[in-house]
Short mmCIF file of C-alpha atoms in Angstrom, two decimals:
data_model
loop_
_atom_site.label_atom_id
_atom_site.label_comp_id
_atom_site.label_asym_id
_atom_site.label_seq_id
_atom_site.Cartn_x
_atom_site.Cartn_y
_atom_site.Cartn_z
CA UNK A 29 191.84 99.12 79.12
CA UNK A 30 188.81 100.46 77.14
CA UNK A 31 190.76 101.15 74.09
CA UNK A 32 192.31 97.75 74.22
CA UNK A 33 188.80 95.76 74.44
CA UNK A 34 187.31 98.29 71.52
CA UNK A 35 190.34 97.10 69.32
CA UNK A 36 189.93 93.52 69.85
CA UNK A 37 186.32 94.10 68.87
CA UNK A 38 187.00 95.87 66.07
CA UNK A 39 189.75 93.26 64.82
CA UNK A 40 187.51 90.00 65.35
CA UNK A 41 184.40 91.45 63.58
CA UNK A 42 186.68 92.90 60.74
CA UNK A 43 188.38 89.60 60.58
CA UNK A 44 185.31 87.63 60.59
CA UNK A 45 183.28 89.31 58.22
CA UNK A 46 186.18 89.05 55.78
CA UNK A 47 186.61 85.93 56.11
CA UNK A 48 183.46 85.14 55.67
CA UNK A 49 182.69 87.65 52.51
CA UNK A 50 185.40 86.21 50.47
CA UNK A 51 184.11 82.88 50.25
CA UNK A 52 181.19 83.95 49.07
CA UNK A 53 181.50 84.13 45.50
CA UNK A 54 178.60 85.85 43.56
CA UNK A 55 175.09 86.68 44.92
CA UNK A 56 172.69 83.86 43.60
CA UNK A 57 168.69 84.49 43.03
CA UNK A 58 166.96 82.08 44.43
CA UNK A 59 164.07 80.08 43.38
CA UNK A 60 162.36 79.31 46.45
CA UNK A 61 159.77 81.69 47.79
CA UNK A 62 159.02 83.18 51.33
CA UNK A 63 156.18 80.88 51.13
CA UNK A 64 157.70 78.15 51.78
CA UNK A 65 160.38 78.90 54.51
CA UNK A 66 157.29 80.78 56.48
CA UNK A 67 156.65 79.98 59.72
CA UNK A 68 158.90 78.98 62.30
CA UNK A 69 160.77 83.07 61.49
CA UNK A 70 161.06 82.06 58.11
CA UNK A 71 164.47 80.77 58.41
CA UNK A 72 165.34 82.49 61.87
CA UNK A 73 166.60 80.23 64.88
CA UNK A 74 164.09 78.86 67.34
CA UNK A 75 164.00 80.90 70.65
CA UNK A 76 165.05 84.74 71.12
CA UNK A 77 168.07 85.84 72.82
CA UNK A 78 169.51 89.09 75.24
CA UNK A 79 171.04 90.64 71.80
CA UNK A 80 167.78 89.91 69.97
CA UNK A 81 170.07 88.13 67.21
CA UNK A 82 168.43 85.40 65.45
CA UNK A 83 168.84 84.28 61.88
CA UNK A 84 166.69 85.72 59.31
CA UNK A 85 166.90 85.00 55.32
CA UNK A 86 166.85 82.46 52.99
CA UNK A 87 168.26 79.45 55.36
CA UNK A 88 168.89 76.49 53.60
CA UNK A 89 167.15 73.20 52.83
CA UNK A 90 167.41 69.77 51.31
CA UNK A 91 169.00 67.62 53.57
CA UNK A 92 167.51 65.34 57.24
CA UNK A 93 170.30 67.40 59.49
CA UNK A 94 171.02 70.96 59.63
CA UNK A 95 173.94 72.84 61.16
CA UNK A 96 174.51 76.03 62.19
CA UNK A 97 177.10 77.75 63.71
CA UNK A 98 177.13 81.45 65.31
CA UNK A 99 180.24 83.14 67.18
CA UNK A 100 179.19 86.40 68.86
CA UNK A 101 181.66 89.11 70.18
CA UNK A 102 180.12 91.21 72.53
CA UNK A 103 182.15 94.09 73.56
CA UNK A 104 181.62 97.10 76.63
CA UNK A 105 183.58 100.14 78.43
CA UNK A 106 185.94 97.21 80.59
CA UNK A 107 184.56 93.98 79.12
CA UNK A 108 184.61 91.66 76.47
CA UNK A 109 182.86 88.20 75.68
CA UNK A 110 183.56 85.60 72.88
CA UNK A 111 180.42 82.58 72.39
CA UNK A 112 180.27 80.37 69.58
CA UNK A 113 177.50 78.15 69.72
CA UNK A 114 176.79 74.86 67.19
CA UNK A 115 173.55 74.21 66.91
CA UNK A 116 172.19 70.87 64.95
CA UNK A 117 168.71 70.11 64.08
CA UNK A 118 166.21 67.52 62.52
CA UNK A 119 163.31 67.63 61.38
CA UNK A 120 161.14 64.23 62.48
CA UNK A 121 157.86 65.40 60.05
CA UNK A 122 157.30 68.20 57.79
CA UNK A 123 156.07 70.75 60.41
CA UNK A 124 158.48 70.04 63.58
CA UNK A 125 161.86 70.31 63.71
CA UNK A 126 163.91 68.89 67.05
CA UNK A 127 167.69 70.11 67.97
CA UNK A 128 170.81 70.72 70.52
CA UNK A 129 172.73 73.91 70.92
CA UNK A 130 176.17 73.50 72.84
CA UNK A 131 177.97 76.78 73.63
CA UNK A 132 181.53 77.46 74.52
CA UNK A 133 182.09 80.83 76.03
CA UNK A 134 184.93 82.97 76.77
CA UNK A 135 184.65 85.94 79.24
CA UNK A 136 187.30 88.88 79.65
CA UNK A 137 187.23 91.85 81.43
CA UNK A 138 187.37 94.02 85.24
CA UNK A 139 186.18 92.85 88.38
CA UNK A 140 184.80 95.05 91.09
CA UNK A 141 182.90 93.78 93.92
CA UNK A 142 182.87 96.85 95.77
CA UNK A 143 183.79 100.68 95.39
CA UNK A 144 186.38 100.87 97.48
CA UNK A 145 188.59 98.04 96.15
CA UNK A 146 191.13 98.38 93.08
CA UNK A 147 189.43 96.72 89.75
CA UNK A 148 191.42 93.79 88.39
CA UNK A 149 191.18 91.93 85.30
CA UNK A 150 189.64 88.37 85.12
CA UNK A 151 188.90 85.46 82.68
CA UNK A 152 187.37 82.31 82.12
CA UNK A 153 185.92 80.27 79.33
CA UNK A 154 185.10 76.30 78.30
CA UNK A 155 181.55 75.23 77.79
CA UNK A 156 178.10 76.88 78.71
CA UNK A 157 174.61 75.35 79.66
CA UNK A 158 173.25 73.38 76.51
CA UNK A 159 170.19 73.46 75.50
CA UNK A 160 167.19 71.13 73.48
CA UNK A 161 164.86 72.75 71.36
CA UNK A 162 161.31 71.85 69.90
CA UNK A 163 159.37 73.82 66.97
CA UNK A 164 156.19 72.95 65.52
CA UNK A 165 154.42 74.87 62.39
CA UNK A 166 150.85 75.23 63.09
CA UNK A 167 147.85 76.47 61.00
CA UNK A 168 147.48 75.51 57.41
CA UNK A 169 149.66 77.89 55.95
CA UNK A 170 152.52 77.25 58.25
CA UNK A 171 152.78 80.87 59.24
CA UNK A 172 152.56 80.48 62.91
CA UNK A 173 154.48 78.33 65.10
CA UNK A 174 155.06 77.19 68.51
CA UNK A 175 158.58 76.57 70.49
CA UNK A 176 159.79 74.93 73.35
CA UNK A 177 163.45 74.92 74.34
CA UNK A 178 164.90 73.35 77.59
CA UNK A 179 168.58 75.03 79.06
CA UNK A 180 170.38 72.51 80.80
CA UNK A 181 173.17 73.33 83.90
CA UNK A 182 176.05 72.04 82.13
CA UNK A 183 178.51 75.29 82.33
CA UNK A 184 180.42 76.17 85.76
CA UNK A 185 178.89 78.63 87.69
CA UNK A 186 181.02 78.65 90.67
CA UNK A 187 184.24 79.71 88.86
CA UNK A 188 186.26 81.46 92.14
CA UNK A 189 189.86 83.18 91.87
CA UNK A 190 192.39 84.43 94.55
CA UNK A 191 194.29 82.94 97.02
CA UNK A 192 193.64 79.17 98.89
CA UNK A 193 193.04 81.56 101.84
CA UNK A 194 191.13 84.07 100.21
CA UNK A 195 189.29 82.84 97.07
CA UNK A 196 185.91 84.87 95.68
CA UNK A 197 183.48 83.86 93.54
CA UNK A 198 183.60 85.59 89.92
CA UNK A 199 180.13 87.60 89.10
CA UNK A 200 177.29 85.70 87.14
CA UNK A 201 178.40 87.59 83.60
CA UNK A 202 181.80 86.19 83.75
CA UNK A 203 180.60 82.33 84.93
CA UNK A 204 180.00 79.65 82.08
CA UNK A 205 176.37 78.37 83.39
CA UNK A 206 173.77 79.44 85.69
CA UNK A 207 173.28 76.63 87.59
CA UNK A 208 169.47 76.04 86.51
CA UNK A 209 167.25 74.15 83.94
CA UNK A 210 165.50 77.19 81.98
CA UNK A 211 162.85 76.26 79.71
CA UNK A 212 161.52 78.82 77.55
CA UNK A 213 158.02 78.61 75.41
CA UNK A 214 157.60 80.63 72.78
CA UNK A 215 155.22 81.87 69.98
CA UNK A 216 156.22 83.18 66.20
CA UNK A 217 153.90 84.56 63.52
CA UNK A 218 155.20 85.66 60.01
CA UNK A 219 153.71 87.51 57.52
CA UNK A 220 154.96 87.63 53.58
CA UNK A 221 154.96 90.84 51.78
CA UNK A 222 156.22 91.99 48.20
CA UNK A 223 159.89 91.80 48.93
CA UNK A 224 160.15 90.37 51.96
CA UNK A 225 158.34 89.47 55.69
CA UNK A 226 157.23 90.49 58.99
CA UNK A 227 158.39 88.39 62.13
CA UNK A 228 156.42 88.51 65.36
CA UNK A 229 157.25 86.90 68.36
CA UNK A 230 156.43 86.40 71.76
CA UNK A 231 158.37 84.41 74.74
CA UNK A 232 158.13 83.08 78.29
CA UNK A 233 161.70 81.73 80.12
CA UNK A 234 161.01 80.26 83.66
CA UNK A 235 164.29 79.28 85.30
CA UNK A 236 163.95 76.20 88.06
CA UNK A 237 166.15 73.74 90.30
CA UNK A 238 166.08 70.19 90.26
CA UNK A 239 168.45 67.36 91.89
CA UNK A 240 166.08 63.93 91.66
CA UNK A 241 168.54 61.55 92.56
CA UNK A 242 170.63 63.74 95.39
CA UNK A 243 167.69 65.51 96.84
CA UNK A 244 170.35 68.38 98.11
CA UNK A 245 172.62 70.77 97.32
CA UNK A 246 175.33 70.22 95.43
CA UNK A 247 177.85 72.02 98.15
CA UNK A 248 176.40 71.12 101.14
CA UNK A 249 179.85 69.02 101.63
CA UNK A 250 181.93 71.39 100.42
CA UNK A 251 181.41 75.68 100.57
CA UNK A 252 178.40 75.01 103.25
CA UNK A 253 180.13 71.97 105.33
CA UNK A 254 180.32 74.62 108.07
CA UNK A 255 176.69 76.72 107.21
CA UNK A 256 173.66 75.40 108.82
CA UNK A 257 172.20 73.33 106.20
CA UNK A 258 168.53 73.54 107.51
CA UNK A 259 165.40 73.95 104.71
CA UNK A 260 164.60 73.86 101.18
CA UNK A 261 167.64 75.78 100.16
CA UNK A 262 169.81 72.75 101.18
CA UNK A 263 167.36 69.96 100.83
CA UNK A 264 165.46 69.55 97.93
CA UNK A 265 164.53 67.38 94.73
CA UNK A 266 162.89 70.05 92.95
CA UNK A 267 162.68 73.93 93.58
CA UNK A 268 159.58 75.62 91.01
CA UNK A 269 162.18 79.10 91.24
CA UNK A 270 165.34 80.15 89.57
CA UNK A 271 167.39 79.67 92.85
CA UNK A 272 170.85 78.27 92.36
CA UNK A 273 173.02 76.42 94.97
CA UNK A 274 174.96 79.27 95.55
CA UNK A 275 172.08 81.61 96.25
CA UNK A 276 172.03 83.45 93.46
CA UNK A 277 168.43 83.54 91.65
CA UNK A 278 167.46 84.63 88.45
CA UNK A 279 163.54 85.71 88.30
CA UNK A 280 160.99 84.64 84.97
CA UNK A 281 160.89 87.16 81.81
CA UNK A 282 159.15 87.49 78.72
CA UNK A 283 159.73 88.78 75.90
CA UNK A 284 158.77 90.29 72.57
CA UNK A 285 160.49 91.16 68.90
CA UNK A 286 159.31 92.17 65.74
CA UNK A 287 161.99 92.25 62.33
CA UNK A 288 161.19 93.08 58.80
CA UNK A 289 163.56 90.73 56.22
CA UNK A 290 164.14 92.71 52.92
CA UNK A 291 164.66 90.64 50.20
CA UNK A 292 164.17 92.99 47.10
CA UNK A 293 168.43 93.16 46.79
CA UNK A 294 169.47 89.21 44.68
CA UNK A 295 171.36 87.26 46.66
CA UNK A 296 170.85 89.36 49.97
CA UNK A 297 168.09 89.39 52.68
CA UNK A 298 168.68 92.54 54.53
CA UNK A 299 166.59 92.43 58.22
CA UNK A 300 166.06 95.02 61.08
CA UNK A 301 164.47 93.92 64.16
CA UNK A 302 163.96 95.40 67.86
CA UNK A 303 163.92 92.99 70.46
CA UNK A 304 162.59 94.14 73.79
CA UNK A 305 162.57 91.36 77.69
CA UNK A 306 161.61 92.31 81.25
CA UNK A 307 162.19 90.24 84.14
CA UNK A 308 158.76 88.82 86.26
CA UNK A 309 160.90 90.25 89.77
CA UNK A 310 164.42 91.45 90.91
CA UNK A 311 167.31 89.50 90.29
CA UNK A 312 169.29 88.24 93.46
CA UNK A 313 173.75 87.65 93.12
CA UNK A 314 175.29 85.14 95.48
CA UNK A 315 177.98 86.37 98.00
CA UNK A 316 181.44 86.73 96.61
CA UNK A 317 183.12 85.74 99.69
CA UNK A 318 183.54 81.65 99.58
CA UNK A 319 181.62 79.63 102.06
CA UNK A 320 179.50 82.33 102.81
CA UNK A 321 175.84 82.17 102.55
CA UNK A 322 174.66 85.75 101.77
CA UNK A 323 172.43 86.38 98.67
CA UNK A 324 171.35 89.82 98.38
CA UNK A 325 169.36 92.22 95.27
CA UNK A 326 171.69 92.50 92.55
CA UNK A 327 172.62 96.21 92.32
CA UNK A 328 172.83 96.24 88.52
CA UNK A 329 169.54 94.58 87.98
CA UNK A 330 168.21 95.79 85.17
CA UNK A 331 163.89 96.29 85.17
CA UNK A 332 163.74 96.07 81.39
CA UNK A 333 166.58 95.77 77.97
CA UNK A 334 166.08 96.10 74.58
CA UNK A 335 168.31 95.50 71.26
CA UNK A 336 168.00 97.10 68.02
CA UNK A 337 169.56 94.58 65.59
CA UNK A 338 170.36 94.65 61.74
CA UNK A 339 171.37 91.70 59.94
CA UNK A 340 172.59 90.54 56.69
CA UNK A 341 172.13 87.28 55.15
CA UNK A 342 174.62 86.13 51.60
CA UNK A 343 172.32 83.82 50.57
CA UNK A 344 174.20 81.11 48.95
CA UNK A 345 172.69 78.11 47.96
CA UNK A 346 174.74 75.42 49.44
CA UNK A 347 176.60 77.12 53.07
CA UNK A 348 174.66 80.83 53.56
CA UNK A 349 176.24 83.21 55.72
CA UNK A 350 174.74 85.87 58.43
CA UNK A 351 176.34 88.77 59.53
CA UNK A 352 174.37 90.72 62.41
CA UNK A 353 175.20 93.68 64.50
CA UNK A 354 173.44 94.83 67.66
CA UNK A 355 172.75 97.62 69.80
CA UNK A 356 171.69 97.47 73.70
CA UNK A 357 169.48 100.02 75.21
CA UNK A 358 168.33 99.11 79.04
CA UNK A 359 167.05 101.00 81.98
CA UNK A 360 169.39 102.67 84.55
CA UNK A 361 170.54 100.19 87.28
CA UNK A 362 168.37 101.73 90.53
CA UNK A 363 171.64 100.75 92.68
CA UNK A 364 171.65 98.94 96.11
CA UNK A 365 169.64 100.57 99.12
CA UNK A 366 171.82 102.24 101.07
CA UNK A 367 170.32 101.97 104.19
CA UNK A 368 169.67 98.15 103.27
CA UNK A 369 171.21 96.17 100.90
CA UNK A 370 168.31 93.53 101.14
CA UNK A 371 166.06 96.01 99.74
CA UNK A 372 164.36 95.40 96.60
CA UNK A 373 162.76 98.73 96.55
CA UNK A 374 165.66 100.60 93.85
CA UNK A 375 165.49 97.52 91.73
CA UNK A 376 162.11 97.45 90.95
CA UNK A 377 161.57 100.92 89.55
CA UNK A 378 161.80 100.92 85.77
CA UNK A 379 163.73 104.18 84.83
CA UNK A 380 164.37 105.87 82.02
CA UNK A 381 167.02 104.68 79.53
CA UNK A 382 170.99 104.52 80.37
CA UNK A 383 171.72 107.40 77.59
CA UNK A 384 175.56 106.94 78.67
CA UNK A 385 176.04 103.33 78.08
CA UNK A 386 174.36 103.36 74.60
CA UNK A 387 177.03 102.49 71.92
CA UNK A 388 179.50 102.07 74.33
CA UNK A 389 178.13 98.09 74.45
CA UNK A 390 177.29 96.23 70.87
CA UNK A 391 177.75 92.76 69.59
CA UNK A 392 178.65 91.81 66.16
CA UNK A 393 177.92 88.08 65.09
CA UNK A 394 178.78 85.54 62.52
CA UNK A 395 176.59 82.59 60.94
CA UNK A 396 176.95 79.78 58.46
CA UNK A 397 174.44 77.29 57.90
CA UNK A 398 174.57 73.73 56.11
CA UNK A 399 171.91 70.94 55.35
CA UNK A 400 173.36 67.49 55.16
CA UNK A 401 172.27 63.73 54.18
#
């Protein structure tokens, strides 16, 4: 099984980057300065991400809508997962820029809800939660600016398999939504050098609940038509929290990243970058078992994650292309009490790195970018 998911990996980045480098023709020098594509990550996407991937380099310019498209392979020990996500963008004035991301996600890999059962392989994919985004440059020189970006519950996130008389829910990782609005504010600072720029960023993601018109829970006549149905976990126009109508509930986080973009090679922008999150709390899973009620600490919850990432931008003039590769490094899951599963306690403690899971996870992605009209 591992083998199998490593060579899949190491076909669709090999593939991909291919692909990709041979219709790029000859590296061109170009004209226009880090100056002017400061601010805003001087070219890089608005928002951070788990991988710390974002698009550093050149970018492109000259036309009212902009396009970009990144696939991402992300690849572990019994896991695999395939996103491509279009992202389109305007820019209303000179120093904000308003867009739409719409993901479509495909998820492979072994399920294992507890120790004693056999592992099978699962799979699911279709379209994730999209997302708006807002950026505005501030300060005269443009070098700072401020983010907003709004996630949306579009994506599935009770995805079940089995039998009609025994049907479980799949995990979070392998479901195509969350279930929640997210919005995430964020700050970015960048400063020019010789050959190239510093990147500094800072970001806040609270998840919430919402149903305005409803005012309850989307399966209170379906997986809860037999579960007492009493409070604001059944009831409810608006919930402040990251609790989904399963159960499950996915705490604040912040974040922070810093990447250095080398431009001193024509043609290329070179950029290496750590991105580093924590979550405000302890994550919490729903229960597995269909029309059962029974959220409980999520025994893989992770206390902090980080991402060292290195990316490579063919600058091209007309349709540049990013290649980016990146490396995990997280805490050591504390486990699930054993004495009581309802504990927090194990999940809160931030340990020391997982030195056997790093390089056994990485994800490899793929950009192009084009300005239009």
């Amino acid at each position: 099984m591992n083998k199998r998911f490593l060579i899949e990996g190491f076909a669709v980045a090999a593939l991909s980057v291919v692909a990709f480098v041979a219709s790029y023709n000859a590296p061109v020098e170009l004209a226009t300065p880090w100056q002017s594509i400061g601010g805003c990550g001087a070219g890089g996407s608005g928002g951070g991400s788990g991988d710390g991937i974002k698009w550093i380099g050149q970018g492109v310019s000259g036309g009212y809508l902009e396009a970009e498209v990144f696939t991402k392979y992300n690849v572990g020990q019994n896991f695999s997962a395939l996103t491509m996500t279009p992202h389109f963008s305007l820019k209303p004035t000179w120093s904000t820029k308003v867009g739409v991301s719409v993901p479509f996600v495909s998820h492979q890999g072994e399920v294992q809800y507890r120790s004693n059962q056999m592992p099978t392989d699962k799979s699911t994919g279709g379209l994730g939660d999209v997302s708006l985004d807002f950026s505005k440059t501030i300060g005269s020189g443009g070098a700072a600016s401020l983010s907003a970006t709004l996630s949306i519950p579009t994506g599935q996130y009770d995805i079940k398999r089995g039998t009609d008389a025994s049907e479980e829910f799949l995990p979070s990782s392998f479901q195509k939504g969350t279930g929640l609005y997210s919005l995430t504010l964020g700050w970015d600072y960048s400063r020019d050098t010789d050959k190239g720029i510093w990147l500094y960023g800072l970001t806040y993601t609270h998840p919430f609940a919402m149903h305005l018109i409803s005012g309850e829970n989307e399966f209170n006549d379906s997986y809860w038509k037999n579960v007492k149905t009493d409070g604001d976990r059944f009831e409810y126009r608006f919930k402040p929290y990251g609790e989904n109508d399963l159960g499950a509930f996915t705490p604040p986080s912040v974040g922070a990243s810093i990447a250095y973009g080398y431009r001193g090679q024509a043609g290329f922008v070179h950029s290496f970058g750590l991105n580093f999150s924590a979550p405000l709390g302890v994550a919490w899973i729903a229960s597995e078992k269909v029309n059962t009620y029974d959220p409980h600490p999520d025994p893989d919850h992770q206390a902090w994650s980080a991402a060292l990432v290195y990316g490579l931008e063919f600058s091209r003039t007309d349709i540049p292309v990013f290649v980016a590769f990146s490396l995990p490094i997280h805490d050591k899951a504390g486990g699930a009490d054993s004495k009581d599963e309802y504990s927090e306690s194990p999940m809160k403690k931030w340990n020391a790195p997982d030195w056997g899971d790093i390089g056994e996870q990485w994800t490899i992605a793929v950009g192009l970018k084009g300005s239009f009209f």
